[in-house]
Tab-separated table of C-alpha atoms in Angstrom:
chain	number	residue	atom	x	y	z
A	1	UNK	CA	-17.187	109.220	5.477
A	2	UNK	CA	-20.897	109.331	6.359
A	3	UNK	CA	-23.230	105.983	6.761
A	4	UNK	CA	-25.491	104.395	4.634
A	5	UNK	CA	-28.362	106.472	6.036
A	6	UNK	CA	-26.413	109.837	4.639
A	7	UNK	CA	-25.880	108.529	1.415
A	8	UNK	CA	-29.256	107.092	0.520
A	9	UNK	CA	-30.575	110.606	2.107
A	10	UNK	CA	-28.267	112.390	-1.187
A	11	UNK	CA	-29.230	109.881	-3.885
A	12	UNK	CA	-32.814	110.031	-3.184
A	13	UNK	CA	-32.499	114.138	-2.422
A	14	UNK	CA	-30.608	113.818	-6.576
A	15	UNK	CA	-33.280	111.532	-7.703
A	16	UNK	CA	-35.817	113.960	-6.653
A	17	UNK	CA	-33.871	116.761	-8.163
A	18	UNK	CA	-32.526	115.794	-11.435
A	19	UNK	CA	-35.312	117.978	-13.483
A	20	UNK	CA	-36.394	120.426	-10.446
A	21	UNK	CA	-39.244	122.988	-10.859
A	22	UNK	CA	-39.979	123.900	-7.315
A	23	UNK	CA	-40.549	127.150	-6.395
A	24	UNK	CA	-37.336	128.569	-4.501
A	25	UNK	CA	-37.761	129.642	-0.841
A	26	UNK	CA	-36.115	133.066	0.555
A	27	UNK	CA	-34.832	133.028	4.096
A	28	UNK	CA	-32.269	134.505	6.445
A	29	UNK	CA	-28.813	133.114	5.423
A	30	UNK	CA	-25.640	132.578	7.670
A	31	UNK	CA	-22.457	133.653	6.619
A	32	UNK	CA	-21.180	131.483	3.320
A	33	UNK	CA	-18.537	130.105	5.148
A	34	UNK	CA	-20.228	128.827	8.185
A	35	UNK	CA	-21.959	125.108	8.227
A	36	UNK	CA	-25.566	125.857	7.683
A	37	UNK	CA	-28.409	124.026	9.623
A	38	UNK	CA	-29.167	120.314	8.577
A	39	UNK	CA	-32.547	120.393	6.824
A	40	UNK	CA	-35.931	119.355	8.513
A	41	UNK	CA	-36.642	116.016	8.876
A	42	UNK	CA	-40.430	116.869	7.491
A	43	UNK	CA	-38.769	119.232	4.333
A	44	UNK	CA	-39.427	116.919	1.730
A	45	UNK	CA	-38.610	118.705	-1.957
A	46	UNK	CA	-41.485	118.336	-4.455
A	47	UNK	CA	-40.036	118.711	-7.524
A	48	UNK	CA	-41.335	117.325	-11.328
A	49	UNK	CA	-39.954	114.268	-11.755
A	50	UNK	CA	-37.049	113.265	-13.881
A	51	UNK	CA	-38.107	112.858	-18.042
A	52	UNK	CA	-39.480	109.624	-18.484
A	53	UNK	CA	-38.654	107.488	-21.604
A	54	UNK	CA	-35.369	108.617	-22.356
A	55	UNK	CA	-33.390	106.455	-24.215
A	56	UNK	CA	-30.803	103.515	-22.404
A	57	UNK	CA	-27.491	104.711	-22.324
A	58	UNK	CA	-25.495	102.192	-20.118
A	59	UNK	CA	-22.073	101.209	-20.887
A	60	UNK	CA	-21.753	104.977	-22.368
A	61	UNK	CA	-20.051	108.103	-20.888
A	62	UNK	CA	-20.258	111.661	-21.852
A	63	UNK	CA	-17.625	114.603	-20.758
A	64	UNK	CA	-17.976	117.811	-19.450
A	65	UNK	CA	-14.789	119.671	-19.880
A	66	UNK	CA	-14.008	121.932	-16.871
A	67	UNK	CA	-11.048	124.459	-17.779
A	68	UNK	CA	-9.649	126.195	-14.664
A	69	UNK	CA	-6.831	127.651	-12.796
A	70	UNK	CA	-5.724	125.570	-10.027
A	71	UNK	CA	-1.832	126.302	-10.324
A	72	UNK	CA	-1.073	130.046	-9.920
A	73	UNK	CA	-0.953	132.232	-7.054
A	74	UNK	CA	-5.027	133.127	-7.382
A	75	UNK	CA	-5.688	129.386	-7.855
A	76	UNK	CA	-7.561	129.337	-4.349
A	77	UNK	CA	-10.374	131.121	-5.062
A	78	UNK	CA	-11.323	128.391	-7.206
A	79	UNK	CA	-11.081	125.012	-5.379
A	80	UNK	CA	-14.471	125.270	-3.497
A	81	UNK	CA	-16.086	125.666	-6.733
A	82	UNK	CA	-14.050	122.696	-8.267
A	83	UNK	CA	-14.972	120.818	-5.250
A	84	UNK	CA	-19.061	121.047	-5.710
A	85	UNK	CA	-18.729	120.417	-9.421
A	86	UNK	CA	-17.137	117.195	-8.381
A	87	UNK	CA	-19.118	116.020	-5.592
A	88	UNK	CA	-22.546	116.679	-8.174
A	89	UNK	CA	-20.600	114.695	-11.105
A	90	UNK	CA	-20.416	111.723	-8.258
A	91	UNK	CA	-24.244	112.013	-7.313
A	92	UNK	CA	-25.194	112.617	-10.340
A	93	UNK	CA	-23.425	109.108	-11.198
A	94	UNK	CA	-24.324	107.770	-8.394
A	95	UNK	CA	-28.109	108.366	-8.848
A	96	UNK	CA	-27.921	106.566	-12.252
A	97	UNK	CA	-25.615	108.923	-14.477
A	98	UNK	CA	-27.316	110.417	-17.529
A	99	UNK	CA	-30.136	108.261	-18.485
A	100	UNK	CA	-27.603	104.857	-17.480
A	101	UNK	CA	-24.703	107.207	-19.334
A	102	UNK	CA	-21.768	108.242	-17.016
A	103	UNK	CA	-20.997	112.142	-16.799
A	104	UNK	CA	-17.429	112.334	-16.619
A	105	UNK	CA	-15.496	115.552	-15.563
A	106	UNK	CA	-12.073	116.223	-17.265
A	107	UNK	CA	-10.464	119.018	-15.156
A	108	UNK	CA	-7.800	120.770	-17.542
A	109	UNK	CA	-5.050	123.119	-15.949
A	110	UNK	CA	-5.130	126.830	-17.463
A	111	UNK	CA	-1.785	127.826	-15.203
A	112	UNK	CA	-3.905	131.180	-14.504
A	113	UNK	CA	-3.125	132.755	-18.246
A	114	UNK	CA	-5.165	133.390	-21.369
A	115	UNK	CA	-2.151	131.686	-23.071
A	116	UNK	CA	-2.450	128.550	-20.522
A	117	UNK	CA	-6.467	128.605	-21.208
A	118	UNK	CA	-5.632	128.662	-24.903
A	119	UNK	CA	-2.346	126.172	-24.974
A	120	UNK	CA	-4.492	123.533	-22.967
A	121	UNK	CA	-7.711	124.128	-26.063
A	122	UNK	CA	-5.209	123.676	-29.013
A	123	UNK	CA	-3.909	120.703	-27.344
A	124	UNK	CA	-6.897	119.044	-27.659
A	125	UNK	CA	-8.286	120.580	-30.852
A	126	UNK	CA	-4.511	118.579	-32.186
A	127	UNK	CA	-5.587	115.718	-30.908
A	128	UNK	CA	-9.201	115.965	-32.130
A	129	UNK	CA	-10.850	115.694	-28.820
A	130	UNK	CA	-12.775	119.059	-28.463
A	131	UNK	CA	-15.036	119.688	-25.887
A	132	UNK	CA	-18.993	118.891	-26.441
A	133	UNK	CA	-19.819	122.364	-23.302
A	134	UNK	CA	-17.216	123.483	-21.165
A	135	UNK	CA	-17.179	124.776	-17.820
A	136	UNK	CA	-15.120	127.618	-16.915
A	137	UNK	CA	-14.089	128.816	-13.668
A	138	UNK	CA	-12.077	131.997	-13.361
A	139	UNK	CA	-12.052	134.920	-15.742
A	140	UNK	CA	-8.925	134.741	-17.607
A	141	UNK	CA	-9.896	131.624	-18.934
A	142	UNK	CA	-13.600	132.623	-19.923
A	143	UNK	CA	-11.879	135.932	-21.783
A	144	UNK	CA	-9.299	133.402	-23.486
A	145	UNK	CA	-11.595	130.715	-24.887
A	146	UNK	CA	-14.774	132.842	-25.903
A	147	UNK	CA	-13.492	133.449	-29.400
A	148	UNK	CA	-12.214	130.065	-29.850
A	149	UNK	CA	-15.754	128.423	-28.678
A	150	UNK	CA	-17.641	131.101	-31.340
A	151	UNK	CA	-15.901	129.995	-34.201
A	152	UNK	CA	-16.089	126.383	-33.018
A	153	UNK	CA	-19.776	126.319	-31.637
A	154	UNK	CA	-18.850	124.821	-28.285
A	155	UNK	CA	-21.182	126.351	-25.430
A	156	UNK	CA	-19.235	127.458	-22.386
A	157	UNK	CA	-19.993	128.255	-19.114
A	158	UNK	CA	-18.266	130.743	-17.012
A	159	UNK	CA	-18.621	132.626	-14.022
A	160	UNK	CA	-19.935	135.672	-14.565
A	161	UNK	CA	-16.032	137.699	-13.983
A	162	UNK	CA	-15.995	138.606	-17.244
A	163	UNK	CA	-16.738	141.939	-18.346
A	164	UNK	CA	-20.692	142.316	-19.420
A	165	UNK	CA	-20.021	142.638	-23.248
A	166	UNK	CA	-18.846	139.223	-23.298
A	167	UNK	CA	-21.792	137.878	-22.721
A	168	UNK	CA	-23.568	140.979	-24.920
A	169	UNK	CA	-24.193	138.826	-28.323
A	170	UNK	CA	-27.126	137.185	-28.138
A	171	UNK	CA	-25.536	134.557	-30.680
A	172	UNK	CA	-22.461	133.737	-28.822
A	173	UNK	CA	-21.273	131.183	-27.081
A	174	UNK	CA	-19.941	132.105	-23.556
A	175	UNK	CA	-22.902	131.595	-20.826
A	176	UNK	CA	-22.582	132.510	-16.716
A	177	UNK	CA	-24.067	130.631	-14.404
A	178	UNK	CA	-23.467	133.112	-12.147
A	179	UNK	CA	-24.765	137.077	-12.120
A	180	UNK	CA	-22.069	139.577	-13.597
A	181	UNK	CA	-20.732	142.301	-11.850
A	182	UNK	CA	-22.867	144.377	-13.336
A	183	UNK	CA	-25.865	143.067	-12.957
A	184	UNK	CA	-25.501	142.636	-9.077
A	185	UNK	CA	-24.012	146.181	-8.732
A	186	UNK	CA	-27.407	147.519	-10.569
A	187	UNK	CA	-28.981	145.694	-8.360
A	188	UNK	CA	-27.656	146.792	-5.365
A	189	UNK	CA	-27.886	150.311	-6.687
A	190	UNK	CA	-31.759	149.923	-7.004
A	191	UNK	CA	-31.692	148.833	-3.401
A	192	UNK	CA	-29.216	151.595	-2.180
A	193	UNK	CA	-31.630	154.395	-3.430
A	194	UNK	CA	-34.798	153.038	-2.340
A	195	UNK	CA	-33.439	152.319	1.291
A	196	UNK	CA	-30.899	155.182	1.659
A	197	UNK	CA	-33.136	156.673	4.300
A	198	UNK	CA	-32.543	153.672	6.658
A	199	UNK	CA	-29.068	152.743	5.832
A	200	UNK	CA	-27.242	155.816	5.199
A	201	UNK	CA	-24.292	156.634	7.730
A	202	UNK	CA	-24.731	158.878	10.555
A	203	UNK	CA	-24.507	162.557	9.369
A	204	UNK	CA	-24.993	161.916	5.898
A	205	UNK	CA	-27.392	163.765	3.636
A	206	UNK	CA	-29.763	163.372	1.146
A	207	UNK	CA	-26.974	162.658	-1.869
A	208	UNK	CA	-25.353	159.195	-2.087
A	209	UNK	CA	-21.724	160.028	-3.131
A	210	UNK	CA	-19.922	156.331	-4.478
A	211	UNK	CA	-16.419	155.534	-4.767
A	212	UNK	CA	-15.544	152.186	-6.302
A	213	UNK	CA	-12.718	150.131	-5.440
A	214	UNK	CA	-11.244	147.157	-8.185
A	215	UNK	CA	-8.641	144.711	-9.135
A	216	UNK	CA	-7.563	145.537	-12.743
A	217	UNK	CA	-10.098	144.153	-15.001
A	218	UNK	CA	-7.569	141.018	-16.191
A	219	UNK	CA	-8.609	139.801	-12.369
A	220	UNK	CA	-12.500	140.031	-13.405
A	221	UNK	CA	-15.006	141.590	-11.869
A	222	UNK	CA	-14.154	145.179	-13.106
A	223	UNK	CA	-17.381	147.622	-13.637
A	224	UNK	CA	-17.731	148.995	-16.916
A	225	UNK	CA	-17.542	152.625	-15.712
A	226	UNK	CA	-19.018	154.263	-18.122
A	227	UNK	CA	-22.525	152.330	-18.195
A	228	UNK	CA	-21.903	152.657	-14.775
A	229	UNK	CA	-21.966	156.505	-14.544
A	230	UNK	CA	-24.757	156.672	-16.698
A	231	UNK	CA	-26.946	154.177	-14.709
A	232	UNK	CA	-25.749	155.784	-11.571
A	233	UNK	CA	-26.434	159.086	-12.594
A	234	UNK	CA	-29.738	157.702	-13.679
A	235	UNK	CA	-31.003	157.332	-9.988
A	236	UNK	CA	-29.592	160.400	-8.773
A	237	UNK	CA	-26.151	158.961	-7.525
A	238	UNK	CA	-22.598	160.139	-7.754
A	239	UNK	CA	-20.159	158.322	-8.196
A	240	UNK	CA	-16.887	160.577	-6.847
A	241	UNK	CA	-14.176	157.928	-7.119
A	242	UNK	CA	-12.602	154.731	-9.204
A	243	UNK	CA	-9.967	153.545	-8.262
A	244	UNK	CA	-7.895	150.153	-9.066
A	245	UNK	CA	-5.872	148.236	-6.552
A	246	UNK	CA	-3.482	145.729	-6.907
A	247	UNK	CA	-4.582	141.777	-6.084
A	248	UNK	CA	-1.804	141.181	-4.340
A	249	UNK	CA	-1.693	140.868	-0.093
A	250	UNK	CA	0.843	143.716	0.083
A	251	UNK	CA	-0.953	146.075	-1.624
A	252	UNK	CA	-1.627	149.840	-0.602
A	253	UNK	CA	-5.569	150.094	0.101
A	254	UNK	CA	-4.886	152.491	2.653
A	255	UNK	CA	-4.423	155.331	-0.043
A	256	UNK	CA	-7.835	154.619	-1.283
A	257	UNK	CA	-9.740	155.354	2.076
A	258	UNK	CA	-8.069	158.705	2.339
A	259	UNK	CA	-8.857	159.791	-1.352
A	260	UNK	CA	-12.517	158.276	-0.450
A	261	UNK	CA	-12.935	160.408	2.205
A	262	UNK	CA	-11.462	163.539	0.762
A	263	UNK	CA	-13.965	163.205	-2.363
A	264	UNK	CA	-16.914	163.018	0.704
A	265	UNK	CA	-17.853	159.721	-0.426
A	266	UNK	CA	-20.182	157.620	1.624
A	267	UNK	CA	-21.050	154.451	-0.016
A	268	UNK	CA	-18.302	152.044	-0.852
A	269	UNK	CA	-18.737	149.378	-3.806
A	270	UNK	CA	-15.768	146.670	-4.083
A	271	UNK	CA	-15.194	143.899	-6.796
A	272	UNK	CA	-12.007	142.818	-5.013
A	273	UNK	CA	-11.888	138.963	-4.048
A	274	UNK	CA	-11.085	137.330	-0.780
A	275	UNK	CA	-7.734	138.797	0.871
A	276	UNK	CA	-8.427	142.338	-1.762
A	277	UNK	CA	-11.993	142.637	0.395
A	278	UNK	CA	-10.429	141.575	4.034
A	279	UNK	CA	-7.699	143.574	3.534
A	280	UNK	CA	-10.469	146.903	2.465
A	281	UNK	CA	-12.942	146.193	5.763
A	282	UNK	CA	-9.505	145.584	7.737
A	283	UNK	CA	-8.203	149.056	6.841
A	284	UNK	CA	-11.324	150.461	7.215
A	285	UNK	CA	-12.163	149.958	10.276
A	286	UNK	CA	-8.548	150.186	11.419
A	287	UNK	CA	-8.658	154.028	10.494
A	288	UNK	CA	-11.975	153.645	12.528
A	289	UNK	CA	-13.611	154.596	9.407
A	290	UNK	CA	-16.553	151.749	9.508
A	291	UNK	CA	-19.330	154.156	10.699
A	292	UNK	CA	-18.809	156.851	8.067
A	293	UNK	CA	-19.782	154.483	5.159
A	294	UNK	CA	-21.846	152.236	3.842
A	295	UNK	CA	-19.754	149.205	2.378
A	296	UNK	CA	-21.152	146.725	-0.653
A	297	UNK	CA	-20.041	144.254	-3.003
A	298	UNK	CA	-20.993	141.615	-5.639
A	299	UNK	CA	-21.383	138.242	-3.665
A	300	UNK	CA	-17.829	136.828	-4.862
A	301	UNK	CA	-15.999	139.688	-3.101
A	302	UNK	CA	-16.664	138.184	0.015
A	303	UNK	CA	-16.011	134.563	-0.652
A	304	UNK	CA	-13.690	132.865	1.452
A	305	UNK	CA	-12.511	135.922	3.080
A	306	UNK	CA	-12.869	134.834	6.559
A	307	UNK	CA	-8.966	133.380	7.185
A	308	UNK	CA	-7.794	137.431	5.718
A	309	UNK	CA	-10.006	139.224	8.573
A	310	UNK	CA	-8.227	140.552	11.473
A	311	UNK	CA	-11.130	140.650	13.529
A	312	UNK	CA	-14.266	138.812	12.300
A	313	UNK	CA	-16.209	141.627	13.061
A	314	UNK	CA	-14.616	143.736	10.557
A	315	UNK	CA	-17.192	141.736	8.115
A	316	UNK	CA	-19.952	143.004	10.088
A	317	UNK	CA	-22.372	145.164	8.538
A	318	UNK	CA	-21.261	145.054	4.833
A	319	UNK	CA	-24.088	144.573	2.572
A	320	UNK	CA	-23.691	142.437	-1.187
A	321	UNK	CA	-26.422	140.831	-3.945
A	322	UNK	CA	-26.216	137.424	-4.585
A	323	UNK	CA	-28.130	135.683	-7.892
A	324	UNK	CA	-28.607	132.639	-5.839
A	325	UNK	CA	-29.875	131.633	-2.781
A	326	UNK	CA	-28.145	131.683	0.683
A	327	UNK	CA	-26.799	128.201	2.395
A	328	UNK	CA	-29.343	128.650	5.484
A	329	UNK	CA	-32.809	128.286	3.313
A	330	UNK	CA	-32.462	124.915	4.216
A	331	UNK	CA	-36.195	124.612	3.015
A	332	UNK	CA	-34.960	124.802	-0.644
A	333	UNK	CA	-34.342	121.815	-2.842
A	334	UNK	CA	-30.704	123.260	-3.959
A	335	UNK	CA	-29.460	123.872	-0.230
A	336	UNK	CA	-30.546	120.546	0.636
A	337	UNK	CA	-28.913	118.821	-1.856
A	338	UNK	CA	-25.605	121.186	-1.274
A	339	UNK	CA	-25.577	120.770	2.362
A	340	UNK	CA	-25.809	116.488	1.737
A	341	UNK	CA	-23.268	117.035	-1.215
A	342	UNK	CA	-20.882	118.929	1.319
A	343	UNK	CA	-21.038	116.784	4.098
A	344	UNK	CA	-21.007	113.612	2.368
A	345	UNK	CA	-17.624	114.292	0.675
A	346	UNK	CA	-16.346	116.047	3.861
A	347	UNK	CA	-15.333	119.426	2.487
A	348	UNK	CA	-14.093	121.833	5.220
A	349	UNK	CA	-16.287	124.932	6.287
A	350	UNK	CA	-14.260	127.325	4.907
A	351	UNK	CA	-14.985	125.537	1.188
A	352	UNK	CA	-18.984	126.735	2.322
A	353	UNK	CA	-19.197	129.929	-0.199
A	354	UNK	CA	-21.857	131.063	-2.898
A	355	UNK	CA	-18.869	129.862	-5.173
A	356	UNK	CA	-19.487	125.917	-4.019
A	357	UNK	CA	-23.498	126.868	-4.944
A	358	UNK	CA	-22.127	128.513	-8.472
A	359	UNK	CA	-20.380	125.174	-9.271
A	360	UNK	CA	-23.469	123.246	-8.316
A	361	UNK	CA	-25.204	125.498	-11.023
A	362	UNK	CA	-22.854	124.812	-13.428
A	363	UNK	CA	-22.922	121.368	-13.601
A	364	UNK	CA	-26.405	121.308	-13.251
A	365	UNK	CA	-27.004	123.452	-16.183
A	366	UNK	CA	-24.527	120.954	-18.525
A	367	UNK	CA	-26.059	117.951	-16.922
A	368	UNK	CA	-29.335	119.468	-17.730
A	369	UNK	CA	-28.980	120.643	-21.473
A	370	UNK	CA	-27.147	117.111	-22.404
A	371	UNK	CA	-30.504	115.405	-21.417
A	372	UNK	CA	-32.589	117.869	-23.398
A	373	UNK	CA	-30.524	116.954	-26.517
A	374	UNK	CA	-30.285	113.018	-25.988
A	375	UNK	CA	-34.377	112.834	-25.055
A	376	UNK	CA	-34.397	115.064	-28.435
A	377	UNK	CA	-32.009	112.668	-30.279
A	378	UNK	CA	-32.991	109.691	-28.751
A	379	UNK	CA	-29.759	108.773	-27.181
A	380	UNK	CA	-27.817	109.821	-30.391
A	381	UNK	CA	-23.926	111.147	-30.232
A	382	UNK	CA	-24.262	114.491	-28.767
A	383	UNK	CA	-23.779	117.699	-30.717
A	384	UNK	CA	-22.054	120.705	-29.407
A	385	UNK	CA	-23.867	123.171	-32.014
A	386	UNK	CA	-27.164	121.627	-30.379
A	387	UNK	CA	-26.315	122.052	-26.907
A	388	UNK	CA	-25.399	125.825	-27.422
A	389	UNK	CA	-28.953	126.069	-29.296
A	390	UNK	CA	-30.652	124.310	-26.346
A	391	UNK	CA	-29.062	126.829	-23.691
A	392	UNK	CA	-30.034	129.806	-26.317
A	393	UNK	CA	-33.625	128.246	-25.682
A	394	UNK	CA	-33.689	127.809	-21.974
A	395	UNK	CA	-36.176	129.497	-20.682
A	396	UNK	CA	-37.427	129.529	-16.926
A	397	UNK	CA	-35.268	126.393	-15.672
A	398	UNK	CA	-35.176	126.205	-11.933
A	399	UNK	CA	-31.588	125.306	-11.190
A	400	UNK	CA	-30.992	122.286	-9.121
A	401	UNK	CA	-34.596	122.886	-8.101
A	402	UNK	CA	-34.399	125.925	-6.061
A	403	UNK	CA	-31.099	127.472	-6.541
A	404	UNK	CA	-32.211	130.360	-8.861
A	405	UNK	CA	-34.272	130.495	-12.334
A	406	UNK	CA	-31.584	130.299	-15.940
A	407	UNK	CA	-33.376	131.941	-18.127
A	408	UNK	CA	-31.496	132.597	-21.332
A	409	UNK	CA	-34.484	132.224	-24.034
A	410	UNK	CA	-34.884	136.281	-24.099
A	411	UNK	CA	-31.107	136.777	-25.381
A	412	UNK	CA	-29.901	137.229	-21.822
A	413	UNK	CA	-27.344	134.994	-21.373
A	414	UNK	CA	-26.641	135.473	-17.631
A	415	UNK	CA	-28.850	135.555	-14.306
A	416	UNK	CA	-30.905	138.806	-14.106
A	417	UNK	CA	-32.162	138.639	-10.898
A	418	UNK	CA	-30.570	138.902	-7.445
A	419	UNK	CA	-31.105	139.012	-4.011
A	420	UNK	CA	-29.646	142.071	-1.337
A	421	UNK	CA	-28.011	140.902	2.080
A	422	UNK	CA	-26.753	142.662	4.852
A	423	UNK	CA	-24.431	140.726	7.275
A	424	UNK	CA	-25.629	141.152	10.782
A	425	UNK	CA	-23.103	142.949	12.690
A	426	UNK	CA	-24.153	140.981	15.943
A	427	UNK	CA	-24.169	137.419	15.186
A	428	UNK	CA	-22.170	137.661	11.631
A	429	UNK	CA	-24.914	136.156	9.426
A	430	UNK	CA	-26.301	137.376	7.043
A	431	UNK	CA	-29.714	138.777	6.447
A	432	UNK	CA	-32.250	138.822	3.248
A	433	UNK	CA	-33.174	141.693	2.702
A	434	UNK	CA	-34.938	142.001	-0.512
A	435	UNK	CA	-35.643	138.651	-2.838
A	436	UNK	CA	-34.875	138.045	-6.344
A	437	UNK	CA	-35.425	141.430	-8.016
A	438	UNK	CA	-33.871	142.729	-11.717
């Protein structure tokens, strides 16, 4: 473990950060999985502080209930988020708790199955211990629960896998923390048509011709295609090819890059995750198909894919939209807390993705609605009907200071806004190129 200096460094870098409003920073990033730069000694963040006269809550202890998978095959793409949503619940404890109150985190098992996401609710709904806000990590458990926390008013908040109708009612109850598909492929769409010029492949023309590339929608982050069509079509864009592969290492991509290149296409957009993307970039390029198109993807189709790549430069040049900030911008509040939170608990580098940053969010967003409600109550028990009201209300919160701006007053209840990034073929990190646009 680190010294005393390190840890007072991360309780006073909480302390400062419990109630953040300062303005986020964009920068050049380095690859998610890479250790980032330790901040400047003369970055200090300046942040509001922390609500004053809240009531005393010491001796108490409140839970957030985090449902995910971290049994089945896919279980690994969720640890480095489970990992940051512990180390916070420790600072944040560390730093005082919740107004004296401890913030406990009770991690329940969903076994990778709606039926294991809805087994492990029932079991406590018999024993009359349902959750206050729940955090959900993986898709098949935010598709599983979201009808069980309507009817019981619990607010929940997922990752952003599911598709974008569950998130469509502005009344409901299921929350991301974390931009859906959707969102980030409009985004990157808006980018792709107002930069073609500079980024298209050698020899293509004029029209951008897309083929898409998914795990089956169970898996999350499957496009709805229609909306998708239309939007596309909307900008002058066709899309020439969907097509589903399985999300399993063994499984045939190489049938996809012929069909891709028979329908002319020359943009590629994948919502695979980890070994589905390395296993894409490592077929591409071994067909020495890498120069004929342009390659994309939401920002958690290329978390942890590092250990999948043949060659680490197979990552090179792939472009993806992100609805938070980058690990390098070691100039924002968020990153400096993350990098302190990372190194203090002595995660490994390849636990350094946006998902780590999307469990930060997470927490900080429960953390951050259970004060509203007990500086509302005065320290009263807390109600789960009022914490789904106060995340209805949010409006213009600056996530862990800098990280990127919840705003789910205007019926959105997911990010709107993301970044584009293009990874630098060279030196393998990534580069901003266009900050936090709808």
């Amino acid at each position: 473990m680190l010294g005393s200096r390190s840890r007072s460094l991360i309780l006073a870098l909480f302390a400062l950060l419990l109630a953040a409003c300062a303005p986020a920073s964009g920068a050049d990033g380095p690859r998610p999985t890479r250790t980032a730069a330790a901040p400047s000694a003369t970055a200090t963040p300046e942040p509001t502080p922390t609500p004053q006269g809240g009531p005393d809550l010491s001796g108490q202890a409140f839970t957030v209930h985090y449902f995910c998978d971290t049994s089945s095959e896919l279980a690994a793409f969720n640890f480095s988020q489970l990992w940051a949503a512990q180390d916070l619940v420790a600072a944040i404890n560390a730093a005082g708790g919740v107004f004296g109150a401890e913030l406990k985190l009770s991690v329940v098992d969903t076994e990778g199955s709606p039926e294991g996401a809805q087994s492990a609710y029932a079991r406590l709904a018999t024993r009359r211990q349902l959750p206050k806000i729940i955090i959900a990590c993986d898709v098949a458990t935010e598709l599983a629960l979201a009808p069980l926390v309507e009817d019981d008013d619990i607010p929940t908040l997922g990752p952003g896998l599911a598709p974008l109708n569950a998130y469509a009612d502005p009344g409901g109850a299921l929350f991301a923390y974390r931009a859906p598909v959707d969102v980030q492929f409009t985004g990157w769409l808006n980018y792709l048509i107002a930069n073609w010029d500079a980024i298209r492949p050698q020899g293509a023309g004029d029209q951008i011709h897309l083929a898409l590339v998914a795990w089956p929608a169970e898996q999350g982050g499957a496009l709805d295609l229609d909306a998708a069509e239309e939007y596309a079509a909307g900008l002058g864009i066709e899309i020439v090819l969907s097509s589903e592969v399985a999300a399993q290492r063994t499984a045939n991509v190489y049938d996809f890059f012929y069909a891709a290149r028979d329908a002319n296409a020359n943009v590629i957009y994948a919502t695979t995750r980890a070994f589905g993307s390395a296993e894409l970039l490592n077929a591409m390029n071994a067909l020495g198909l890498a120069e004929r198109f342009v390659f994309a993807g939401p920002d958690f189709a290329f978390d942890g894919l590092d250990a999948y790549l043949v060659d680490a430069s197979n990552l090179g040049g792939v472009f993806f939209t992100s609805s938070q900030v980058a690990w390098s911008q070691s100039d924002n509040p968020a990153v400096q807390l993350a990098i302190e939170l990372f190194a203090e608990n002595e995660r490994q580098d390849g636990d350094q993705t946006q998902a780590y940053l999307a469990g930060l969010a997470a927490v900080d967003l429960a953390r951050h609605v259970i004060e509203l409600i007990l500086l509302e109550e005065d320290g009263e028990e807390l109600d789960a009907a009022a914490l789904r009201q106060a995340l209805r209300d949010l409006e213009g919160y600056l996530v862990l200071g800098g990280l990127y701006v919840a705003d789910f007053a205007p019926n959105l209840r997911y990010p709107l806004l993301v970044q584009s990034y293009r990874i630098d073929p060279d030196s393998g990190q990534p580069i901003l190129l266009q900050d936090f646009s709808p």
